[in-house]
Coordinates of C-alpha atoms in Angstrom, one line a residue:
Chain L
M440 CA 36.0 -15.5 16.5
T441 CA 32.6 -16.8 18.6
S442 CA 31.1 -20.2 18.2
S443 CA 27.8 -18.4 18.2
L444 CA 25.5 -17.7 15.4
L445 CA 24.3 -14.5 16.8
E446 CA 25.9 -12.3 19.0
V447 CA 24.5 -9.2 19.6
K448 CA 26.8 -6.2 21.4
Q449 CA 25.8 -3.3 23.0
L450 CA 23.3 -2.9 20.3
K451 CA 21.3 0.6 20.5
T452 CA 18.4 1.9 18.2
I453 CA 16.3 5.3 18.4
F454 CA 13.5 6.3 17.8
S455 CA 13.1 10.5 16.6
S456 CA 10.3 11.9 18.1
E457 CA 9.1 15.7 18.7
N458 CA 10.1 15.0 22.3
G459 CA 13.6 13.8 21.6
D460 CA 15.3 10.4 20.8
V461 CA 13.1 7.9 22.3
P462 CA 15.9 4.9 23.0
A463 CA 13.6 1.4 22.0
V464 CA 16.6 -0.3 22.4
N465 CA 18.9 0.6 25.2
D466 CA 22.2 -1.2 25.5
I467 CA 21.6 -4.7 24.6
S468 CA 24.3 -7.5 24.2
F469 CA 23.4 -11.4 23.9
T470 CA 23.9 -14.2 22.0
V471 CA 22.0 -17.0 20.1
N472 CA 24.1 -20.4 19.3
P473 CA 23.1 -22.7 16.2
G474 CA 20.1 -25.1 17.5
E475 CA 19.4 -22.9 20.4
T476 CA 16.0 -21.2 21.0
V477 CA 16.4 -18.1 22.8
A478 CA 13.2 -16.2 23.6
I479 CA 12.8 -12.8 24.3
V480 CA 10.2 -11.4 26.6
G481 CA 8.1 -8.7 27.6
E482 CA 5.6 -5.7 27.7
S483 CA 4.3 -4.9 24.8
G484 CA 6.8 -1.2 24.2
C485 CA 9.7 -2.8 26.1
G486 CA 11.6 -3.0 22.5
K487 CA 11.3 -6.5 21.7
S488 CA 10.5 -6.2 18.2
A489 CA 12.6 -3.1 18.0
T490 CA 15.8 -5.6 18.9
S491 CA 14.4 -8.2 16.6
L492 CA 13.9 -5.5 13.3
S493 CA 17.7 -4.3 14.3
I494 CA 19.1 -7.1 13.7
M495 CA 17.3 -8.0 10.3
G496 CA 18.2 -4.2 9.4
L497 CA 14.8 -3.6 8.6
I498 CA 14.6 -0.2 11.4
T499 CA 12.7 2.2 9.8
D500 CA 12.5 5.9 9.6
P501 CA 12.5 7.9 12.2
G502 CA 14.1 4.8 13.9
K503 CA 17.5 4.1 13.2
V504 CA 20.5 1.5 15.1
I505 CA 23.4 4.6 16.9
A506 CA 25.4 1.6 18.9
G507 CA 26.3 -1.6 18.8
E508 CA 27.6 -4.4 17.0
V509 CA 25.4 -7.5 15.5
L510 CA 27.5 -10.8 14.9
F511 CA 25.9 -13.0 12.3
E512 CA 29.1 -15.6 12.2
G513 CA 32.0 -13.7 12.9
S514 CA 30.9 -10.9 10.4
D515 CA 28.5 -7.1 11.4
L516 CA 25.6 -7.1 9.7
L517 CA 25.1 -3.5 11.0
S518 CA 28.3 -2.6 8.6
L519 CA 27.3 -4.0 5.7
S520 CA 26.3 -2.8 2.9
K521 CA 22.7 -3.3 2.0
K522 CA 23.1 -5.2 -1.1
K523 CA 26.1 -7.8 1.0
L524 CA 23.3 -7.9 4.1
N525 CA 20.5 -8.6 1.5
R526 CA 22.4 -12.1 1.1
Y527 CA 21.8 -12.5 4.4
R528 CA 18.1 -11.8 5.0
G529 CA 15.8 -14.4 3.6
N530 CA 19.1 -16.7 3.0
K531 CA 21.0 -17.3 6.2
M532 CA 18.6 -16.0 8.4
S533 CA 15.2 -14.7 8.1
M534 CA 11.9 -13.5 9.6
I535 CA 8.4 -14.7 10.6
F536 CA 6.0 -12.0 11.5
Q537 CA 3.3 -11.3 14.6
E538 CA 0.5 -10.3 11.6
P539 CA -0.2 -13.3 9.6
M540 CA -3.1 -11.6 7.9
T541 CA -1.0 -8.5 6.5
S542 CA 2.3 -9.7 6.0
L543 CA 1.6 -11.5 2.4
N544 CA 1.6 -9.1 -0.2
P545 CA -2.7 -9.6 -1.4
V546 CA -2.1 -8.9 -5.1
F547 CA 0.4 -11.8 -5.3
T548 CA 0.3 -15.7 -5.2
I549 CA 1.2 -17.8 -2.6
G550 CA 4.0 -19.4 -4.9
N551 CA 5.4 -16.3 -6.5
Q552 CA 6.2 -15.3 -3.1
I553 CA 7.7 -18.2 -1.6
S554 CA 10.0 -19.0 -4.7
E555 CA 10.8 -15.4 -5.4
V556 CA 12.9 -15.8 -1.9
I557 CA 14.4 -19.3 -3.1
R558 CA 15.1 -17.6 -6.9
K559 CA 16.5 -14.5 -4.7
H560 CA 19.4 -16.8 -3.0
Q561 CA 19.5 -20.2 -4.8
R562 CA 19.4 -19.0 -8.4
V563 CA 17.0 -22.0 -9.7
D564 CA 15.1 -21.2 -12.6
K565 CA 11.4 -20.7 -12.3
E566 CA 10.2 -24.0 -12.3
T567 CA 12.3 -25.6 -10.3
A568 CA 11.5 -22.9 -7.7
I569 CA 8.0 -23.5 -8.0
K570 CA 8.7 -27.4 -7.5
K571 CA 10.5 -26.4 -4.0
S572 CA 7.6 -24.0 -3.1
V573 CA 4.8 -27.1 -3.0
E574 CA 7.8 -28.9 -0.8
M575 CA 8.0 -26.5 1.8
L576 CA 3.7 -25.8 2.1
E577 CA 3.7 -29.6 2.3
R578 CA 7.0 -29.4 4.6
V579 CA 4.7 -26.8 6.7
G580 CA 2.0 -29.3 6.8
I581 CA -0.5 -27.9 4.0
S582 CA -1.9 -31.0 2.4
N583 CA -3.1 -29.2 -0.8
A584 CA 0.0 -27.3 -1.7
S585 CA -0.1 -27.4 -5.8
K586 CA -3.8 -25.7 -5.5
V587 CA -2.2 -23.6 -2.4
I588 CA 0.3 -22.4 -4.4
K589 CA -2.0 -20.8 -7.0
Q590 CA -3.8 -18.9 -4.4
F591 CA -3.7 -15.5 -3.4
P592 CA -2.6 -14.3 0.3
H593 CA -7.0 -13.5 1.6
Q594 CA -7.7 -16.8 0.1
L595 CA -6.5 -19.0 2.9
S596 CA -7.3 -19.0 6.8
G597 CA -5.0 -16.8 9.4
G598 CA -3.4 -19.9 10.6
M599 CA -2.6 -21.1 7.1
R600 CA -0.8 -17.9 6.5
Q601 CA 1.4 -18.2 9.5
R602 CA 2.4 -21.6 7.8
V603 CA 2.8 -19.9 4.4
M604 CA 5.2 -17.1 6.5
I605 CA 7.0 -20.6 8.2
A606 CA 7.6 -21.5 4.3
I607 CA 8.9 -18.3 3.1
A608 CA 11.1 -17.8 6.0
L609 CA 12.6 -21.0 5.6
A610 CA 13.1 -21.8 1.8
C611 CA 17.0 -21.2 2.2
M612 CA 17.5 -23.5 5.3
P613 CA 18.1 -20.5 7.1
K614 CA 20.9 -21.0 10.3
L615 CA 19.1 -17.9 12.0
L616 CA 15.3 -18.3 12.6
I617 CA 13.4 -14.3 14.1
A618 CA 9.9 -14.6 14.7
D619 CA 8.5 -12.0 16.5
E620 CA 5.0 -12.9 17.8
P621 CA 4.5 -15.7 15.4
T622 CA 1.4 -17.1 17.2
T623 CA -0.4 -14.0 19.5
A624 CA -2.7 -13.0 16.5
L625 CA -3.4 -16.6 15.8
D626 CA -6.3 -18.6 18.0
V627 CA -5.2 -21.5 20.8
T628 CA -4.9 -24.4 19.0
I629 CA -3.4 -23.0 16.2
Q630 CA -1.1 -21.4 17.9
A631 CA -0.3 -24.6 19.8
Q632 CA 0.4 -26.2 15.5
I633 CA 2.3 -23.3 14.7
L634 CA 4.9 -23.6 17.7
D635 CA 5.5 -27.5 17.0
L636 CA 5.8 -26.7 13.9
I637 CA 8.8 -23.9 14.7
K638 CA 10.2 -25.9 17.2
H639 CA 10.4 -29.0 14.5
L640 CA 11.4 -27.6 11.5
S641 CA 14.2 -25.8 13.1
E642 CA 15.5 -29.1 14.6
Q643 CA 15.1 -30.9 12.2
Q644 CA 17.8 -28.1 10.6
N645 CA 19.6 -27.1 13.6
T646 CA 18.6 -23.5 13.5
G647 CA 18.8 -20.7 16.4
V648 CA 15.9 -19.6 16.8
L649 CA 15.2 -16.5 18.4
L650 CA 11.7 -16.1 19.9
I651 CA 9.8 -12.8 20.9
T652 CA 6.6 -12.7 22.6
H653 CA 5.3 -11.7 25.5
D654 CA 3.6 -14.9 26.6
L655 CA 5.7 -16.9 29.3
G656 CA 3.7 -20.2 28.3
V657 CA 4.8 -19.9 24.7
V658 CA 8.6 -19.6 26.2
A659 CA 8.3 -22.6 28.6
E660 CA 7.6 -24.3 25.7
M661 CA 10.3 -23.3 22.8
A662 CA 12.8 -21.6 24.6
D663 CA 16.2 -23.0 26.5
R664 CA 17.8 -19.5 27.4
V665 CA 15.2 -16.4 28.0
I666 CA 15.8 -12.5 27.9
V667 CA 13.8 -10.7 29.8
M668 CA 13.4 -6.6 28.6
Y669 CA 11.9 -3.9 30.2
A670 CA 11.8 -0.4 28.8
G671 CA 14.5 -1.0 26.4
E672 CA 16.8 -2.9 28.7
I673 CA 17.8 -6.7 29.4
V674 CA 16.8 -6.8 32.7
E675 CA 17.3 -11.0 33.5
E676 CA 19.0 -13.3 31.7
T677 CA 19.5 -17.2 32.5
T678 CA 18.1 -20.9 31.2
V679 CA 14.6 -20.9 30.7
E680 CA 14.1 -23.7 34.1
E681 CA 16.1 -21.2 35.9
L682 CA 14.1 -18.4 34.6
F683 CA 10.7 -20.2 36.0
D684 CA 11.9 -21.9 39.5
N685 CA 14.8 -19.0 40.5
P686 CA 13.3 -15.7 38.7
K687 CA 15.9 -13.1 40.3
H688 CA 14.1 -9.7 39.1
P689 CA 11.2 -8.5 40.8
Y690 CA 10.0 -7.3 37.0
T691 CA 10.2 -11.2 36.0
M692 CA 8.8 -12.4 39.3
G693 CA 5.9 -9.7 38.5
L694 CA 5.4 -11.5 35.0
L695 CA 5.5 -15.3 36.4
G696 CA 2.4 -14.4 39.1
S697 CA 0.4 -12.3 36.5
T698 CA 0.4 -15.8 34.7
P699 CA -1.7 -18.8 35.3
R700 CA -0.3 -22.0 36.3
L701 CA -1.8 -25.2 36.9
E702 CA 0.0 -26.8 39.3
V703 CA -0.7 -24.0 41.5
E704 CA -3.5 -22.7 43.5
Q705 CA -4.7 -19.4 43.3
E706 CA -7.9 -17.7 43.7
M707 CA -6.1 -14.0 42.1
L708 CA -3.4 -13.7 39.5
E709 CA -1.0 -11.0 40.9
A710 CA -1.3 -7.9 38.4
I711 CA 2.3 -5.7 38.5
P712 CA 1.1 -2.0 39.2
G713 CA 1.7 0.5 37.1
V714 CA 2.7 1.0 33.5
V715 CA 5.4 0.5 31.3
P716 CA 7.4 4.5 32.0
D717 CA 7.6 6.7 28.8
L718 CA 10.6 6.2 27.4
T719 CA 11.1 9.8 26.9
E720 CA 10.6 10.2 30.8
M721 CA 12.1 7.5 32.0
P722 CA 11.9 7.5 36.1
S723 CA 15.8 8.1 37.9
G724 CA 17.4 5.0 38.9
C725 CA 16.3 1.7 38.0
P726 CA 13.5 2.0 35.9
F727 CA 11.4 -0.4 37.3
H728 CA 11.4 1.0 40.8
P729 CA 8.0 3.2 40.8
R730 CA 6.8 -0.2 39.9
C731 CA 8.9 -2.3 42.4
K732 CA 7.2 -3.7 45.8
Y733 CA 10.9 -4.2 46.6
A734 CA 12.2 -1.1 45.2
I735 CA 14.7 1.3 48.5
E736 CA 15.6 4.0 48.5
A737 CA 19.5 3.5 47.0
C738 CA 17.0 2.2 43.9
K739 CA 15.9 5.7 42.9
L740 CA 19.9 6.9 42.6
E741 CA 21.6 5.0 40.6
K742 CA 20.8 2.5 37.7
P743 CA 21.8 -1.1 38.4
A744 CA 24.5 -3.2 36.0
L745 CA 23.7 -6.5 34.6
I746 CA 25.2 -8.6 36.8
E747 CA 25.6 -12.2 37.0
D748 CA 25.0 -13.0 40.7
F749 CA 24.8 -16.9 40.6
P750 CA 25.9 -18.6 37.8
D751 CA 25.0 -18.5 34.4
H752 CA 22.1 -16.2 35.8
F753 CA 22.5 -12.3 34.9
A754 CA 20.1 -9.8 36.9
R755 CA 19.6 -6.3 36.7
C756 CA 18.6 -5.5 40.4
I757 CA 20.9 -4.3 43.3
R758 CA 18.9 -6.6 45.7
A759 CA 19.0 -10.0 43.5
K760 CA 22.0 -11.4 45.6
E761 CA 19.2 -11.2 48.4
G762 CA 16.9 -13.7 47.4
L763 CA 13.8 -11.8 47.1
Chain Q
M1017 CA -16.5 -11.7 -14.4
T1018 CA -18.5 -12.7 -18.1
R1019 CA -22.2 -12.7 -15.6
Y1020 CA -20.5 -8.9 -14.4
L1021 CA -19.8 -7.7 -17.5
F1022 CA -23.1 -8.7 -18.8
K1023 CA -25.0 -7.0 -16.3
S1024 CA -23.1 -4.3 -17.3
I1025 CA -23.8 -3.9 -20.7
L1026 CA -27.3 -4.5 -19.9
Q1027 CA -27.4 -1.1 -17.6
I1028 CA -26.2 0.4 -20.7
V1029 CA -29.7 1.1 -22.0
P1030 CA -31.7 2.6 -18.9
V1031 CA -29.0 5.1 -18.0
L1032 CA -28.6 6.3 -21.0
F1033 CA -32.3 6.4 -21.5
I1034 CA -32.2 8.7 -18.1
I1035 CA -29.5 10.9 -19.4
S1036 CA -31.7 11.3 -22.8
M1037 CA -34.1 12.1 -21.0
L1038 CA -32.7 15.1 -18.5
V1039 CA -30.9 16.8 -21.2
F1040 CA -34.2 16.7 -23.2
V1041 CA -35.8 18.5 -20.7
L1042 CA -33.1 20.7 -20.0
V1043 CA -32.3 22.1 -23.7
R1044 CA -35.8 23.1 -23.4
A1045 CA -36.0 24.8 -19.9
T1046 CA -33.0 26.6 -20.4
G1047 CA -34.2 29.1 -23.4
D1048 CA -35.9 29.4 -26.8
P1049 CA -34.4 28.3 -29.7
V1050 CA -35.8 30.0 -31.7
A1051 CA -35.8 33.3 -30.3
L1052 CA -32.3 33.4 -30.7
M1053 CA -32.5 31.8 -34.6
L1054 CA -35.0 35.1 -35.7
P1055 CA -33.7 38.0 -35.8
E1056 CA -35.5 41.0 -33.6
S1057 CA -37.3 43.0 -36.3
A1058 CA -39.7 38.9 -36.4
T1059 CA -43.5 39.0 -36.2
E1060 CA -45.2 36.8 -33.9
Q1061 CA -46.2 35.5 -37.2
D1062 CA -42.7 34.7 -37.9
R1063 CA -42.6 33.1 -34.7
I1064 CA -45.0 30.7 -34.6
E1065 CA -44.2 29.3 -38.1
M1066 CA -41.0 28.8 -37.1
T1067 CA -41.5 27.2 -33.7
E1068 CA -44.1 24.7 -35.7
A1069 CA -41.2 23.9 -38.7
L1070 CA -39.3 22.9 -35.4
G1071 CA -42.3 20.9 -34.3
L1072 CA -41.9 22.5 -30.9
N1073 CA -45.5 23.2 -30.4
E1074 CA -46.0 19.5 -29.5
P1075 CA -46.4 18.6 -26.2
L1076 CA -42.9 18.6 -24.1
Y1077 CA -43.8 14.4 -24.4
V1078 CA -44.6 14.2 -27.7
Q1079 CA -41.6 15.5 -29.1
Y1080 CA -39.7 13.6 -26.6
G1081 CA -41.3 10.4 -28.7
I1082 CA -40.8 11.6 -31.9
F1083 CA -36.9 12.2 -30.5
I1084 CA -36.4 9.1 -28.8
S1085 CA -37.9 6.7 -31.3
N1086 CA -35.4 8.7 -34.4
A1087 CA -32.2 8.6 -31.7
I1088 CA -32.7 4.7 -31.8
R1089 CA -32.6 4.5 -34.8
G1090 CA -29.5 7.0 -35.2
D1091 CA -31.2 10.1 -36.0
F1092 CA -30.5 12.9 -33.8
G1093 CA -31.9 15.2 -36.0
I1094 CA -30.4 18.1 -37.8
S1095 CA -28.4 20.6 -36.5
Y1096 CA -29.8 24.2 -36.5
H1097 CA -26.2 25.6 -37.0
Y1098 CA -24.7 23.4 -40.2
G1099 CA -28.1 22.6 -41.0
Q1100 CA -26.5 18.6 -41.1
Q1101 CA -27.8 16.1 -39.0
A1102 CA -26.2 16.1 -35.9
L1103 CA -24.9 12.9 -34.6
P1104 CA -22.2 12.4 -38.2
L1105 CA -20.8 16.0 -36.4
V1106 CA -20.1 15.0 -33.6
L1107 CA -18.8 11.3 -34.7
E1108 CA -16.7 13.6 -36.6
R1109 CA -14.9 15.5 -33.6
L1110 CA -14.7 12.5 -31.5
P1111 CA -11.1 11.2 -32.5
A1112 CA -9.8 14.5 -32.2
S1113 CA -10.9 14.7 -28.4
I1114 CA -10.0 10.9 -27.9
E1115 CA -6.8 11.0 -29.5
L1116 CA -5.6 14.3 -27.4
A1117 CA -6.9 12.8 -23.9
V1118 CA -4.9 9.6 -24.6
V1119 CA -2.0 11.5 -25.1
S1120 CA -2.4 14.0 -22.7
M1121 CA -2.8 11.1 -20.2
V1122 CA 0.6 8.9 -21.6
I1123 CA 2.4 11.8 -20.8
S1124 CA 0.8 12.7 -17.2
T1125 CA 1.4 9.6 -16.0
L1126 CA 5.1 9.2 -17.4
I1127 CA 5.7 12.5 -15.2
A1128 CA 3.8 11.2 -12.3
I1129 CA 3.9 7.8 -11.8
P1130 CA 8.5 8.2 -11.3
L1131 CA 8.0 12.1 -9.2
G1132 CA 4.7 10.1 -7.2
I1133 CA 7.3 7.3 -6.1
L1134 CA 10.2 9.2 -5.9
S1135 CA 8.9 12.1 -3.6
A1136 CA 6.9 9.3 -1.6
L1137 CA 10.5 7.7 -1.1
K1138 CA 12.5 10.3 0.0
R1139 CA 9.4 11.5 2.1
N1140 CA 10.4 15.0 3.8
S1141 CA 13.6 15.6 1.8
Y1142 CA 14.4 18.7 -0.1
L1143 CA 13.5 16.6 -3.1
D1144 CA 10.1 15.5 -2.0
L1145 CA 9.4 19.4 -1.2
I1146 CA 11.2 20.8 -4.7
I1147 CA 8.4 17.6 -6.2
S1148 CA 5.5 18.7 -4.2
G1149 CA 6.2 22.3 -5.5
I1150 CA 6.3 22.0 -9.1
S1151 CA 3.4 19.6 -8.0
V1152 CA 1.3 22.6 -6.5
L1153 CA 2.3 25.0 -9.3
G1154 CA 1.6 22.5 -11.9
K1155 CA -2.2 22.4 -10.6
A1156 CA -2.3 26.0 -10.0
M1157 CA -0.4 27.5 -13.5
P1158 CA -4.3 27.8 -15.8
N1159 CA -4.4 26.1 -18.9
F1160 CA -4.8 28.9 -21.2
W1161 CA -1.1 30.4 -19.9
V1162 CA 0.3 27.4 -19.8
G1163 CA -0.5 26.7 -23.5
I1164 CA -0.2 30.1 -24.4
M1165 CA 3.3 30.4 -23.0
L1166 CA 4.8 26.9 -24.9
I1167 CA 2.9 28.2 -28.1
L1168 CA 4.9 31.6 -27.5
F1169 CA 7.6 29.6 -26.7
F1170 CA 8.1 26.5 -28.5
S1171 CA 6.4 28.1 -31.4
V1172 CA 7.2 31.5 -32.1
M1173 CA 10.2 32.5 -30.7
L1174 CA 11.4 28.6 -31.1
G1175 CA 9.6 27.4 -34.2
M1176 CA 9.6 23.9 -33.0
F1177 CA 6.0 23.7 -33.4
P1178 CA 2.7 24.4 -35.0
V1179 CA 0.5 27.2 -33.7
S1180 CA -2.2 25.6 -33.7
G1181 CA -4.7 23.1 -35.2
R1182 CA -4.9 19.1 -35.8
G1183 CA -3.0 16.9 -38.6
G1184 CA 0.5 15.0 -37.0
L1185 CA 2.7 14.7 -34.2
E1186 CA 3.9 18.3 -34.2
N1187 CA 0.6 19.0 -33.9
M1188 CA -0.4 17.0 -31.1
V1189 CA 2.7 17.9 -28.5
L1190 CA 1.9 21.1 -27.1
P1191 CA -2.5 21.0 -26.5
A1192 CA -1.4 17.4 -25.1
F1193 CA 1.6 18.7 -22.7
T1194 CA -1.4 21.8 -21.7
L1195 CA -3.3 19.6 -20.5
G1196 CA -0.6 16.2 -19.0
V1197 CA 1.0 19.1 -17.2
G1198 CA -2.4 19.9 -14.9
L1199 CA -3.2 16.2 -14.8
A1200 CA 0.5 15.0 -13.8
A1201 CA 0.4 17.7 -10.9
Q1202 CA -2.8 15.7 -9.4
M1203 CA -1.5 12.6 -9.7
T1204 CA 1.9 12.6 -8.5
R1205 CA 0.3 13.9 -5.0
M1206 CA -2.1 11.0 -5.2
I1207 CA 0.3 8.0 -6.2
R1208 CA 2.6 9.6 -3.5
S1209 CA 0.3 9.1 -0.8
T1210 CA -0.9 5.9 -2.0
M1211 CA 2.9 4.9 -2.1
L1212 CA 3.1 6.5 1.5
E1213 CA 0.3 4.4 2.7
I1214 CA 1.7 1.6 1.3
L1215 CA 5.8 1.7 2.0
N1216 CA 4.4 0.9 5.6
Q1217 CA 2.5 -2.6 5.0
D1218 CA 3.6 -5.2 6.7
Y1219 CA 4.3 -7.1 3.4
I1220 CA 6.4 -4.5 2.4
R1221 CA 8.8 -5.5 5.4
T1222 CA 8.4 -9.5 4.6
A1223 CA 9.9 -8.0 1.2
R1224 CA 12.5 -6.9 2.9
S1225 CA 13.1 -9.2 5.1
K1226 CA 13.5 -11.8 2.0
G1227 CA 16.4 -10.1 0.9
I1228 CA 15.3 -8.9 -2.6
I1229 CA 16.5 -5.3 -3.5
E1230 CA 14.9 -2.4 -2.5
A1231 CA 13.8 -1.3 -6.3
I1232 CA 11.7 -4.7 -6.1
V1233 CA 10.6 -4.3 -3.2
V1234 CA 9.1 -0.5 -4.5
G1235 CA 8.5 -1.4 -8.1
K1236 CA 6.8 -4.8 -7.8
H1237 CA 5.8 -5.7 -3.9
A1238 CA 4.6 -1.4 -3.3
F1239 CA 4.2 0.2 -7.0
R1240 CA 1.7 -3.4 -7.7
N1241 CA -0.7 -2.6 -4.8
G1242 CA -0.8 1.3 -6.1
L1243 CA -1.8 0.7 -9.5
I1244 CA -5.1 0.4 -8.5
S1245 CA -5.3 4.3 -7.2
V1246 CA -3.0 4.9 -10.0
V1247 CA -6.1 3.3 -12.6
T1248 CA -8.6 4.6 -10.1
I1249 CA -7.5 8.8 -10.9
M1250 CA -6.5 8.1 -14.8
S1251 CA -10.1 6.8 -15.3
L1252 CA -11.0 9.9 -13.3
Q1253 CA -9.1 12.1 -15.5
F1254 CA -9.8 10.4 -18.7
T1255 CA -13.7 10.7 -18.5
S1256 CA -13.2 15.0 -17.4
L1257 CA -11.0 14.8 -20.7
I1258 CA -13.6 13.4 -23.3
S1259 CA -15.9 16.3 -22.8
G1260 CA -14.2 19.1 -20.9
T1261 CA -11.1 20.4 -22.8
L1262 CA -12.8 22.5 -23.7
I1263 CA -9.6 25.6 -23.0
T1264 CA -6.6 24.0 -24.7
E1265 CA -9.1 23.3 -27.6
T1266 CA -9.8 26.9 -27.7
V1267 CA -6.6 28.3 -27.2
F1268 CA -5.4 25.9 -30.4
A1269 CA -7.8 25.2 -32.3
W1270 CA -8.4 21.9 -31.9
P1271 CA -11.3 20.6 -33.2
G1272 CA -13.0 18.5 -30.5
L1273 CA -15.9 17.9 -28.8
G1274 CA -15.3 20.6 -26.4
Q1275 CA -15.6 23.2 -28.9
L1276 CA -18.3 21.6 -30.7
L1277 CA -20.9 20.8 -27.7
V1278 CA -20.3 25.0 -26.0
A1279 CA -20.8 26.2 -29.2
A1280 CA -24.0 24.3 -29.4
V1281 CA -25.0 25.6 -26.2
N1282 CA -24.7 29.1 -27.3
N1283 CA -26.5 28.5 -30.2
K1284 CA -29.0 26.6 -28.3
D1285 CA -28.5 23.9 -31.4
M1286 CA -30.2 21.2 -29.8
A1287 CA -29.7 18.4 -31.9
I1288 CA -26.2 18.8 -31.5
I1289 CA -26.3 19.2 -27.3
Q1290 CA -28.2 16.0 -27.4
A1291 CA -26.3 14.0 -29.8
A1292 CA -23.0 15.2 -28.3
V1293 CA -24.3 14.9 -24.4
L1294 CA -25.6 11.0 -24.9
I1295 CA -22.0 9.7 -26.9
I1296 CA -20.0 11.2 -24.0
A1297 CA -22.3 9.6 -21.5
L1298 CA -21.9 6.4 -23.0
L1299 CA -18.6 6.8 -23.2
V1300 CA -18.1 7.3 -19.9
I1301 CA -20.2 4.1 -19.1
V1302 CA -17.8 2.4 -21.3
I1303 CA -15.0 4.1 -19.7
N1304 CA -16.2 2.7 -16.3
I1305 CA -17.0 -0.6 -17.5
L1306 CA -13.1 -0.7 -18.5
T1307 CA -12.1 0.4 -14.8
D1308 CA -14.0 -2.5 -12.9
V1309 CA -12.3 -4.5 -15.1
V1310 CA -8.9 -3.5 -14.9
Y1311 CA -9.5 -3.3 -11.0
R1312 CA -10.4 -6.9 -11.1
L1313 CA -6.8 -8.2 -13.1
L1314 CA -5.3 -5.7 -10.9
D1315 CA -6.5 -7.0 -7.5
P1316 CA -7.1 -10.4 -6.7
R1317 CA -9.8 -9.2 -3.5
I1318 CA -12.0 -7.6 -5.7
K1319 CA -15.0 -10.2 -7.1
Y1320 CA -18.2 -9.0 -9.4
N1321 CA -21.5 -10.7 -9.1

């Protein structure tokens, strides 16, 4: 038995398409400890959202989790019946989605949508659930909560809706919160508020957070550990300080190089040439080699393993040790 | 909402006014009732006398003026064919039409909602294929054939239901099923596609992430959003049923508006055509207003000013 809150082992999720099965998540393993914030970063289509949906059991047709384990406090969520899985979802683990504008049901009141999850998992009467919903709204910083509770999603702004989503997610005091690009659809000032809120509440409740993002600024702000994903695989994993100070994988270096930093005087941001490969037509060897400026002949031949070349620092690159 | 209702009700008057003009002119443009009413041996003199007796020699606008001022007082004139006031004749048939329409709609909805949802949930499965097949069949079978087959099987062979006529609930079963099957076929297809679209929405994923059971995800979160489409199609079907069930009415000798109206058109029975069209128009308008009210109740995003 491990003391980890969440342990993902060799998770593999595919999507069936006309061109065959596409491995969106390919042999991913990582852990999240209680109170820890782990960020998964990567470009669009690298499999980070598919990873989070696989953990929550929310992958729908034509997607399918075909291998691996998702251990939540030791029990494998993938092998649970739907009924048993539902005791975890919304209760011990919950999720915030990227699109606050469309993630709330337009025809039910905010109160209905928050109290629904409370009533489901806490077996309280309607009145108590509504009272708790008001409290939750106040905790996520909505001032006129007793009024908002009677409103419908379309009457709220994007930032307010994301606060409501957070209220729903945290209503049952989950041990794990999965936040899938929680601030991508919001404007910058609201982004900071929402991130602060997630950080503050998760610290208060000692919640483990799995943060999915493409924004390295968010990572620096929030994360303890960072996982970098590329084409469905983990290419680098380490602590947030180590990642920013000593990136070992050329892809991570590329990501960092393409992000503006205040403390460094830069004339031009460096872009990573090329695009993420089509998952149905993966290049031979290291999937990143066609875009990598450090690629050598050997990179085209064999796919590198994720190796701990430095203490607590894993990278999937045969040249990582050379200190590129 | 009250303002919207008030405005809609006010709008009924001009709409009916325009429809009355249209039907008045069209009825007169499509042939001379005098020619139809007199025997072939009638003389020119007979024709002139008849025309005068019916008031058809006056200019059109004078005729319309007389018609509309009487109609406002509920007098739509005497039916040439029945020799009675037209409006009571129409109103007498109305309950039969509404009754049949309502029961057909209930049958169609009861069939279509579960089949449509099931079909969407099991998309591209054999079950979906079978339901789609039945829907196509239901839509493709003509009403008169379904009606006759039902009579043959349930009335003639099994003796379960009366062959024709209006009376108790047992008289209603076969004609309502005949209509309901076709309507259900159309509605099933529509509910399937609506539910498929809704089940892909982000808020359905949110509902699932809350750990609530799939039946509630589908029944509450998805179907509640799909109800708007169900109401839309019900309203369209209902308005067409009020006036357009002639074939089924004929097969089952059901004394509805459709039969009366078609007979009136064949006989050039102006008074009945005018009364029936205006009553049907009024019903359609009222159903549309009610539909709008239901929309507002179902979807808080819809506002009427």
